[in-house]
PDB file of C-alpha atoms in Angstrom:
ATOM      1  CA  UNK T1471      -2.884 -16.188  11.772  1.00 67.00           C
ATOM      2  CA  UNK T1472      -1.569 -18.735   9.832  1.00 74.00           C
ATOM      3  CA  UNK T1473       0.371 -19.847  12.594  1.00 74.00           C
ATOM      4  CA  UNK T1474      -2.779 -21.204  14.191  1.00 71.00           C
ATOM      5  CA  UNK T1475      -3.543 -23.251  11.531  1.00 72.00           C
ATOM      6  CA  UNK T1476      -0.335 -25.294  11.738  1.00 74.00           C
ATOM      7  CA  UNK T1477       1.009 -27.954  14.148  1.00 75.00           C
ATOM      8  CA  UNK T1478       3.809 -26.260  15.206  1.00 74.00           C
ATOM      9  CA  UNK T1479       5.176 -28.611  18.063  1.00 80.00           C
ATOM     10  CA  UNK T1480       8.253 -29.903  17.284  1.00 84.00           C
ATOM     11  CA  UNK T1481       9.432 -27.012  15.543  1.00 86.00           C
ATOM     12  CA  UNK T1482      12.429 -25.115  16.495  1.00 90.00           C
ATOM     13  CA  UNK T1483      11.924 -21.395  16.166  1.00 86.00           C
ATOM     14  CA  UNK T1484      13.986 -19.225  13.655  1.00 86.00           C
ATOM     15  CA  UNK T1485      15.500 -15.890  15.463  1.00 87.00           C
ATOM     16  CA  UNK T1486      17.808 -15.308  12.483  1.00 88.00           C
ATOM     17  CA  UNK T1487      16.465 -12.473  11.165  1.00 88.00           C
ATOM     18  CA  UNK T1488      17.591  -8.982  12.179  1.00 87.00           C
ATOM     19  CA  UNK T1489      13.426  -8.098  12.787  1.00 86.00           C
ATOM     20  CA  UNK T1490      12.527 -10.610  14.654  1.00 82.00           C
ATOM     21  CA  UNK T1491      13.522 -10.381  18.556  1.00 81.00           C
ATOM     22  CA  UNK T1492      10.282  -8.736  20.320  1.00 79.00           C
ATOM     23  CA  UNK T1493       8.682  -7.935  17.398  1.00 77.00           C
ATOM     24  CA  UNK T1494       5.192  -8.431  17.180  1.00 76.00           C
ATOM     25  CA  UNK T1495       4.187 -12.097  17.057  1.00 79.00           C
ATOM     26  CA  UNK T1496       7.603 -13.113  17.762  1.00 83.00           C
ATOM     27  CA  UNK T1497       7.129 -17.280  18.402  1.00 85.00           C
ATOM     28  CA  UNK T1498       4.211 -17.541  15.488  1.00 85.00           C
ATOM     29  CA  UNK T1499       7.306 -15.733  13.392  1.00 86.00           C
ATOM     30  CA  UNK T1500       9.958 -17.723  14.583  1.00 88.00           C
ATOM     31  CA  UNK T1501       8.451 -20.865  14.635  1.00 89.00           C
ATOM     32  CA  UNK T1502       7.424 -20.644  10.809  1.00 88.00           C
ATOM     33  CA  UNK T1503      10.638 -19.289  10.422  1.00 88.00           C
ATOM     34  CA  UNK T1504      11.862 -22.767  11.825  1.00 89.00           C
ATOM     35  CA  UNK T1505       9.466 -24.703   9.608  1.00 89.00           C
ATOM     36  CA  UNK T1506      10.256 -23.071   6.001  1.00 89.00           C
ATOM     37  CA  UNK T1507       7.482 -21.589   5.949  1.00 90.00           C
ATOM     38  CA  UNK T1508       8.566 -17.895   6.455  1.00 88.00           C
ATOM     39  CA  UNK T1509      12.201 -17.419   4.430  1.00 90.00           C
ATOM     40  CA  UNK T1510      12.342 -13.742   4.891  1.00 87.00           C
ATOM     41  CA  UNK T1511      13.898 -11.409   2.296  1.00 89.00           C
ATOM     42  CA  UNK T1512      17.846 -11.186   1.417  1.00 91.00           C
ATOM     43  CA  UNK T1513      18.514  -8.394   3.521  1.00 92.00           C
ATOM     44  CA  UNK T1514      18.086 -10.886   6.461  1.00 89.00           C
ATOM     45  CA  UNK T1515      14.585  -9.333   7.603  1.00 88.00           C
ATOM     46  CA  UNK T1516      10.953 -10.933   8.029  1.00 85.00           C
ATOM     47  CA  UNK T1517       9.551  -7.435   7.505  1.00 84.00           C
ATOM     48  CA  UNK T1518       6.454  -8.392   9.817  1.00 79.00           C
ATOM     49  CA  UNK T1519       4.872  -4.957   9.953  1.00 75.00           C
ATOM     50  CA  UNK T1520       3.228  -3.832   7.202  1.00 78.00           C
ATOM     51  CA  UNK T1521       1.423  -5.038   3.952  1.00 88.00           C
ATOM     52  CA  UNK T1522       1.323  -9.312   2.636  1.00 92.00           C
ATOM     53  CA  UNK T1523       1.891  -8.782  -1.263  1.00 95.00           C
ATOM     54  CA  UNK T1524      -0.705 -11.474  -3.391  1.00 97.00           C
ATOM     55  CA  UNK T1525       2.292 -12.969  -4.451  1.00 97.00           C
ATOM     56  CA  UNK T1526       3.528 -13.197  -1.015  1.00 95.00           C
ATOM     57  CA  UNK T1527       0.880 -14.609   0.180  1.00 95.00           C
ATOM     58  CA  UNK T1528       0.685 -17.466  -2.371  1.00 96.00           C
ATOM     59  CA  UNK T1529       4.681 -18.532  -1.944  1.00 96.00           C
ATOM     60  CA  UNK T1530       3.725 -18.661   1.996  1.00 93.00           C
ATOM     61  CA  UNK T1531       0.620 -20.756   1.369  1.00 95.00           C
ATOM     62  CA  UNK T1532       2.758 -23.380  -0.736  1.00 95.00           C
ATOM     63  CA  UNK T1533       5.269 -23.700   1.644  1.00 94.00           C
ATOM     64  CA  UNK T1534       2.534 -24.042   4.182  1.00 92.00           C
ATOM     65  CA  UNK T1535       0.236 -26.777   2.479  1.00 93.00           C
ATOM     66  CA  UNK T1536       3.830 -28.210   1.020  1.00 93.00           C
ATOM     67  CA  UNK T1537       2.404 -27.989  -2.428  1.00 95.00           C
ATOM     68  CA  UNK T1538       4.652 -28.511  -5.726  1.00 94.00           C
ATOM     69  CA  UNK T1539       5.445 -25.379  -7.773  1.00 91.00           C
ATOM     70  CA  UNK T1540       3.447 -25.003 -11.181  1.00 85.00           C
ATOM     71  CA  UNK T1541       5.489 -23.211 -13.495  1.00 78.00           C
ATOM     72  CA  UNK T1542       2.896 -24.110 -16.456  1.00 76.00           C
ATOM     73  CA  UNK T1543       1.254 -21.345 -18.014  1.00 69.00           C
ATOM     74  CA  UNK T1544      -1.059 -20.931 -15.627  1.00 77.00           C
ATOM     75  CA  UNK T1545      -4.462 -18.891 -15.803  1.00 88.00           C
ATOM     76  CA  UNK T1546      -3.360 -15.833 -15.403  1.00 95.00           C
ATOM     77  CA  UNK T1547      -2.073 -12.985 -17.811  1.00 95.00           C
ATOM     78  CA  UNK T1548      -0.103 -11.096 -15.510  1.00 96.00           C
ATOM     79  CA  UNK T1549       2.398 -13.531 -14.233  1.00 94.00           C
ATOM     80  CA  UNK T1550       4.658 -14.771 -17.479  1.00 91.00           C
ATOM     81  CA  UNK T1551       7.963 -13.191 -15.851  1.00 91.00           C
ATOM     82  CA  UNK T1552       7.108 -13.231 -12.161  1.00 95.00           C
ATOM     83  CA  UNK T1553       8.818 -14.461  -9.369  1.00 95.00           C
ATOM     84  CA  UNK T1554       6.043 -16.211  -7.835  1.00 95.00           C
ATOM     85  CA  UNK T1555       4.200 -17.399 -10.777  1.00 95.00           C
ATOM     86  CA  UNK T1556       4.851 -21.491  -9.492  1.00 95.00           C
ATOM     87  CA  UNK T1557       3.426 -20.714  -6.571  1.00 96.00           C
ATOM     88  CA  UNK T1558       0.665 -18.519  -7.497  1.00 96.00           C
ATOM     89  CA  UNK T1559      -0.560 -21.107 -10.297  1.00 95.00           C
ATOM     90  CA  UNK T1560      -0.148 -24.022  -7.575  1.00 95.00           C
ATOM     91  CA  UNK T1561      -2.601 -22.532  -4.856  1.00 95.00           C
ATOM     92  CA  UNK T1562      -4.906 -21.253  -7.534  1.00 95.00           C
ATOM     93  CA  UNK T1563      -4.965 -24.837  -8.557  1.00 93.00           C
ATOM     94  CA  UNK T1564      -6.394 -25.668  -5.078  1.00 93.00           C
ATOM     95  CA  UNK T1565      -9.074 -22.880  -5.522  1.00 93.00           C
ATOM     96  CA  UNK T1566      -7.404 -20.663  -2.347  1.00 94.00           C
ATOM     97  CA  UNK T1567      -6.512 -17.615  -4.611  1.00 94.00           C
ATOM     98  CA  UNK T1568      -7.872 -16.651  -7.578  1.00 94.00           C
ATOM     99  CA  UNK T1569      -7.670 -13.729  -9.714  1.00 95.00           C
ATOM    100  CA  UNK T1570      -9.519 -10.301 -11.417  1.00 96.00           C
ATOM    101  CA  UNK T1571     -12.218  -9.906 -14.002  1.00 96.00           C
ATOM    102  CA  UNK T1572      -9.289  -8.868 -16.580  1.00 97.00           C
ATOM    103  CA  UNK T1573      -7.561 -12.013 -16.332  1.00 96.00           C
ATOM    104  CA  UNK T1574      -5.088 -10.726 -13.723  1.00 97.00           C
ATOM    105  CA  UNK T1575      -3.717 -12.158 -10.460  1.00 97.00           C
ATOM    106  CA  UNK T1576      -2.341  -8.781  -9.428  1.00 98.00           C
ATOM    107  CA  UNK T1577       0.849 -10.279  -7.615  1.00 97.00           C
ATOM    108  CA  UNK T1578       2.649  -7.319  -6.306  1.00 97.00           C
ATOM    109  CA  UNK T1579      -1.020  -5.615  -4.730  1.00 97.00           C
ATOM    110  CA  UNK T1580      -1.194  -5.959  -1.116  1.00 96.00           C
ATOM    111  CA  UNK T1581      -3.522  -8.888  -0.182  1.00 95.00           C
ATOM    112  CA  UNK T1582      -6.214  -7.192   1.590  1.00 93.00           C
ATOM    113  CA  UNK T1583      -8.361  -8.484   4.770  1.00 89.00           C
ATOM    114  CA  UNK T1584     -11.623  -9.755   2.715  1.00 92.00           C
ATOM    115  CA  UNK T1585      -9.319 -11.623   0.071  1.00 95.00           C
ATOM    116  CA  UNK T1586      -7.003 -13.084   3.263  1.00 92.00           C
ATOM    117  CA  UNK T1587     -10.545 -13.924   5.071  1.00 92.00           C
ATOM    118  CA  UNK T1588     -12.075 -16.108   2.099  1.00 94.00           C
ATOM    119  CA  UNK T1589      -8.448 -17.844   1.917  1.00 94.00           C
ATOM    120  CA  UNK T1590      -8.794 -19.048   5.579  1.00 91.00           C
ATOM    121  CA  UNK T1591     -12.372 -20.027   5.415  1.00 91.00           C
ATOM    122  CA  UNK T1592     -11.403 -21.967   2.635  1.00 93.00           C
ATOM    123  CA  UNK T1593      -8.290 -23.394   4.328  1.00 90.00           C
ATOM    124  CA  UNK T1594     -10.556 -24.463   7.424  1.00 87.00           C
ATOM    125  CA  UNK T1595     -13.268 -25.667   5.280  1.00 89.00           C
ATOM    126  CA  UNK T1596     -15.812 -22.812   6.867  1.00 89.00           C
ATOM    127  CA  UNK T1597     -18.872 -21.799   4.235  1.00 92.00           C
ATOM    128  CA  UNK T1598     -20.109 -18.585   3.453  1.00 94.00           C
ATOM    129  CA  UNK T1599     -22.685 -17.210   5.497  1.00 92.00           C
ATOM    130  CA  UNK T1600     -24.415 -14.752   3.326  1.00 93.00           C
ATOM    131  CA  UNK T1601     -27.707 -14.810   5.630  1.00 92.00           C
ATOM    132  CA  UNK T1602     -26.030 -13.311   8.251  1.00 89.00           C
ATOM    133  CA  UNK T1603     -26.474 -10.242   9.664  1.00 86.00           C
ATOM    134  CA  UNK T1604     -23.716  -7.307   9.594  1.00 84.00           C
ATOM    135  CA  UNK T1605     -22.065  -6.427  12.196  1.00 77.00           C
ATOM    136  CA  UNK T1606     -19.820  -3.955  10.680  1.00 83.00           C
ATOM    137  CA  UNK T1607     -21.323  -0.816   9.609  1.00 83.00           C
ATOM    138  CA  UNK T1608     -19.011  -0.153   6.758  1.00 86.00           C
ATOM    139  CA  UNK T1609     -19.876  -3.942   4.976  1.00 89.00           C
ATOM    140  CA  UNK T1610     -22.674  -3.919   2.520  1.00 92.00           C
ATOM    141  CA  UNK T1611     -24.217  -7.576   1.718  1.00 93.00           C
ATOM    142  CA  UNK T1612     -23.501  -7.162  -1.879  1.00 94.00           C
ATOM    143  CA  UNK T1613     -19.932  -7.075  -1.185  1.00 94.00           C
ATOM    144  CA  UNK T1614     -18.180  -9.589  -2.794  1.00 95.00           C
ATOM    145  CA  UNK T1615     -16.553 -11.773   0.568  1.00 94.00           C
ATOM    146  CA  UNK T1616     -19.860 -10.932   2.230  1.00 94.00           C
ATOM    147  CA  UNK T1617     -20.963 -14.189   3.196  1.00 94.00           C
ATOM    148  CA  UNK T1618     -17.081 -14.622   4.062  1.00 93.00           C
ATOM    149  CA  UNK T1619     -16.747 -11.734   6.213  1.00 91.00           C
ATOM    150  CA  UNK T1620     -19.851 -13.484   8.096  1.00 91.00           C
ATOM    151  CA  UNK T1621     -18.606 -16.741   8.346  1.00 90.00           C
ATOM    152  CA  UNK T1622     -15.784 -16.053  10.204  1.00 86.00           C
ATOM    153  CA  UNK T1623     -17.227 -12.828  12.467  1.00 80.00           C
ATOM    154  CA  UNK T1624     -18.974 -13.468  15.304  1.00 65.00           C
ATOM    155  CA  UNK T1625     -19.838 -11.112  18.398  1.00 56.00           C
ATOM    156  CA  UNK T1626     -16.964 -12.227  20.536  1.00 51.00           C
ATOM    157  CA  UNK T1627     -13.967 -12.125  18.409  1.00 49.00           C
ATOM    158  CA  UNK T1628     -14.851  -8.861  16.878  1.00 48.00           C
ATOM    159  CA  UNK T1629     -11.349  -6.621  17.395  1.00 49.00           C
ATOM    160  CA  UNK T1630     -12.924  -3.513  15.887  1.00 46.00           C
ATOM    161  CA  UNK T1631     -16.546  -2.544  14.778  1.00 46.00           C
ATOM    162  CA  UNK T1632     -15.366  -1.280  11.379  1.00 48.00           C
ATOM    163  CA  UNK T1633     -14.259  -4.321   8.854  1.00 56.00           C
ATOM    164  CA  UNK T1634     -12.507  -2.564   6.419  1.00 57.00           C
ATOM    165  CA  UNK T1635     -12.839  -4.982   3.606  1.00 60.00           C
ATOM    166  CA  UNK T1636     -10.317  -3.124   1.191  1.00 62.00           C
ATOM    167  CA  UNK T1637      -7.359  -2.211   4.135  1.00 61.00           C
ATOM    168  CA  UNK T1638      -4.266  -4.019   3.632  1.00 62.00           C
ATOM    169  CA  UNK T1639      -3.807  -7.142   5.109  1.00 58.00           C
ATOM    170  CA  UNK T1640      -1.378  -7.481   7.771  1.00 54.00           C
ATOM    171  CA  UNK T1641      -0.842  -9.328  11.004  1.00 42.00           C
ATOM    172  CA  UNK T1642      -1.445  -6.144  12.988  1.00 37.00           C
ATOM    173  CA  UNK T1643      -5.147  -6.036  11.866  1.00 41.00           C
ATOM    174  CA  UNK T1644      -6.296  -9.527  11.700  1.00 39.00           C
ATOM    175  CA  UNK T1645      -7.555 -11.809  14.014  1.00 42.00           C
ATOM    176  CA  UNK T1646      -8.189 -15.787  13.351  1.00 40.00           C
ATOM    177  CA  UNK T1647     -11.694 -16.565  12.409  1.00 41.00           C
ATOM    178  CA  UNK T1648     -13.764 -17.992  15.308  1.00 39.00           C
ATOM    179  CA  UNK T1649     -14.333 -21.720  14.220  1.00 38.00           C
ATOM    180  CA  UNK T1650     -17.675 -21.690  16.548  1.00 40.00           C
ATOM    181  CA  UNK T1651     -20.899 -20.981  14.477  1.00 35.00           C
TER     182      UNK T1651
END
């Protein structure tokens, strides 16, 4: 998904990794591969199936955007020692992630499909919809990425009729938001 949100002509693709040959989005892989934006993990795989970490998420969207580290103290009171901390307190800093009622970013939870929803609506500059009807059964309006959810949903690029606001994140289960109204 966030392959569709780049300009990725020009780019060579990336087939370095052990995973990547007809895996699952293959080119979008690849080609972020080529542009830094994907760096995989030292064992030489992308690990493309499966669950996007918070953390991972945040190092991917600072590569993407091409923001600077932070390695300040940031606002958050789970990240003194972590790995990602530059880039989580960078894209926090651009209001694209934020964090938990107990002062928390949560790094190492898998990002799940409502959080990774409000991040591309931000991304694309697409507002809330909270008026909007439901068309998942299993999404309440007082759930938190309600108007989110909405915003991005409509009746033709619906992949399921279940949301599942608090499943794991993962390229298998996500399609990109519909930029039509």
């Amino acid at each position: 998904m966030i392959y569709y949100l780049t300009d990725s002509s020009g780019i060579e693709p990336d087939y370095s990794f052990s995973d990547i040959e007809n895996a699952y989005g293959e080119i979008p892989l690849a080609k972020l591969a080529g542009a830094g934006v994907l760096k995989g993990y030292p064992d030489g795989t992308i690990q493309n199936i499966g669950s996007v970490t918070r953390a991972e998420f945040a190092v991917i969207l600072t590569r993407l955007l091409k923001l600077e580290e932070d390695r300040g103290a940031g606002r958050f009171n789970d990240l003194s020692d972590h790995w990602a901390r530059g880039a989580v307190t960078a894209v926090a800093a651009q209001n694209l992630l934020s964090g938990f009622p107990d002062g928390g970013f949560h790094p190492d939870e898998p990002l799940t499909r409502a959080q990774c929803v409000v991040v591309l609506n931000r991304l694309i500059g697409k507002e809330p919809r909270p008026d909007k009807e439901s068309y998942y059964p299993d999404l309440e309006p007082d759930h938190w990425a309600y108007g989110d959810i909405m915003a991005a949903a409509s009746p033709v690029n619906l992949n399921a009729y279940i949301y599942r606001p608090k499943t794991d994140f993962s390229e298998m289960n996500y399609e990109l938001p519909s930029l039509e109204e």
